[in-house]
């Protein structure tokens, strides 16, 4: 083993999906970006399946958000 790193687990389902350091770095770099304001920044801490479910559930709750995709 050369380099072992802690895995980041999805906020929704708990599945390990990426290195925790990568998620922390992305969150830090993107927190000021306009596309990651509000609840969108927490999607970085979700696996690919839960991220898609979260985006579509937001659109179902507020159809006008579809115009922003």
mmCIF file of C-alpha atoms in Angstrom:
data_model
loop_
_atom_site.group_PDB
_atom_site.id
_atom_site.type_symbol
_atom_site.label_atom_id
_atom_site.label_comp_id
_atom_site.label_asym_id
_atom_site.label_seq_id
_atom_site.Cartn_x
_atom_site.Cartn_y
_atom_site.Cartn_z
ATOM 1 C CA UNK A 1 0.000 0.000 0.000
ATOM 2 C CA UNK A 2 1.593 3.266 -1.082
ATOM 3 C CA UNK A 3 -1.093 5.791 -0.212
ATOM 4 C CA UNK A 4 -4.369 5.098 1.526
ATOM 5 C CA UNK A 5 -6.925 7.819 2.002
ATOM 6 C CA UNK A 6 -10.210 8.059 3.893
ATOM 7 C CA UNK A 7 -13.283 7.727 1.686
ATOM 8 C CA UNK A 8 -16.056 10.297 1.633
ATOM 9 C CA UNK A 9 -19.470 8.768 2.202
ATOM 10 C CA UNK A 10 -22.651 10.049 0.582
ATOM 11 C CA UNK A 11 -24.810 12.260 2.791
ATOM 12 C CA UNK A 12 -27.957 10.493 1.606
ATOM 13 C CA UNK A 13 -27.193 6.799 1.248
ATOM 14 C CA UNK A 14 -23.825 6.407 2.985
ATOM 15 C CA UNK A 15 -22.049 4.876 -0.036
ATOM 16 C CA UNK A 16 -18.296 5.575 -0.247
ATOM 17 C CA UNK A 17 -17.725 7.383 -3.536
ATOM 18 C CA UNK A 18 -14.555 9.536 -3.541
ATOM 19 C CA UNK A 19 -11.527 10.478 -1.455
ATOM 20 C CA UNK A 20 -12.540 12.750 1.422
ATOM 21 C CA UNK A 21 -9.698 15.173 0.633
ATOM 22 C CA UNK A 22 -11.033 15.673 -2.908
ATOM 23 C CA UNK A 23 -14.539 16.470 -1.664
ATOM 24 C CA UNK A 24 -13.134 18.923 0.893
ATOM 25 C CA UNK A 25 -11.006 20.616 -1.779
ATOM 26 C CA UNK A 26 -13.925 20.920 -4.221
ATOM 27 C CA UNK A 27 -16.227 22.277 -1.521
ATOM 28 C CA UNK A 28 -13.652 24.875 -0.504
ATOM 29 C CA UNK A 29 -12.957 25.996 -4.089
ATOM 30 C CA UNK A 30 -16.583 26.082 -5.241
ATOM 31 C CA UNK A 31 -18.344 27.566 -2.215
ATOM 32 C CA UNK A 32 -18.208 31.071 -3.739
ATOM 33 C CA UNK A 33 -19.385 29.974 -7.201
ATOM 34 C CA UNK A 34 -22.868 31.094 -8.245
ATOM 35 C CA UNK A 35 -23.936 27.559 -9.263
ATOM 36 C CA UNK A 36 -23.152 26.182 -5.799
ATOM 37 C CA UNK A 37 -25.074 28.602 -3.583
ATOM 38 C CA UNK A 38 -27.554 27.461 -0.943
ATOM 39 C CA UNK A 39 -28.236 23.723 -0.816
ATOM 40 C CA UNK A 40 -26.404 23.026 -4.092
ATOM 41 C CA UNK A 41 -22.990 22.935 -2.350
ATOM 42 C CA UNK A 42 -24.040 19.891 -0.310
ATOM 43 C CA UNK A 43 -24.529 17.916 -3.532
ATOM 44 C CA UNK A 44 -20.747 17.695 -3.771
ATOM 45 C CA UNK A 45 -20.951 15.402 -0.741
ATOM 46 C CA UNK A 46 -23.401 13.037 -2.447
ATOM 47 C CA UNK A 47 -22.759 10.057 -4.689
ATOM 48 C CA UNK A 48 -23.709 10.318 -8.359
ATOM 49 C CA UNK A 49 -27.100 8.615 -7.932
ATOM 50 C CA UNK A 50 -28.227 10.676 -4.949
ATOM 51 C CA UNK A 51 -27.000 13.885 -6.590
ATOM 52 C CA UNK A 52 -29.257 13.287 -9.608
ATOM 53 C CA UNK A 53 -32.216 12.377 -7.382
ATOM 54 C CA UNK A 54 -31.707 15.555 -5.356
ATOM 55 C CA UNK A 55 -31.595 17.769 -8.456
ATOM 56 C CA UNK A 56 -34.781 16.276 -9.887
ATOM 57 C CA UNK A 57 -36.650 16.407 -6.588
ATOM 58 C CA UNK A 58 -35.816 20.137 -6.379
ATOM 59 C CA UNK A 59 -37.176 20.619 -9.906
ATOM 60 C CA UNK A 60 -40.347 18.706 -9.099
ATOM 61 C CA UNK A 61 -40.926 20.904 -6.048
ATOM 62 C CA UNK A 62 -40.242 24.149 -7.972
ATOM 63 C CA UNK A 63 -40.826 23.812 -11.745
ATOM 64 C CA UNK A 64 -39.307 27.229 -12.459
ATOM 65 C CA UNK A 65 -35.898 25.804 -11.473
ATOM 66 C CA UNK A 66 -35.983 23.818 -14.710
ATOM 67 C CA UNK A 67 -35.182 27.052 -16.509
ATOM 68 C CA UNK A 68 -31.865 27.301 -14.629
ATOM 69 C CA UNK A 69 -30.488 23.907 -15.682
#
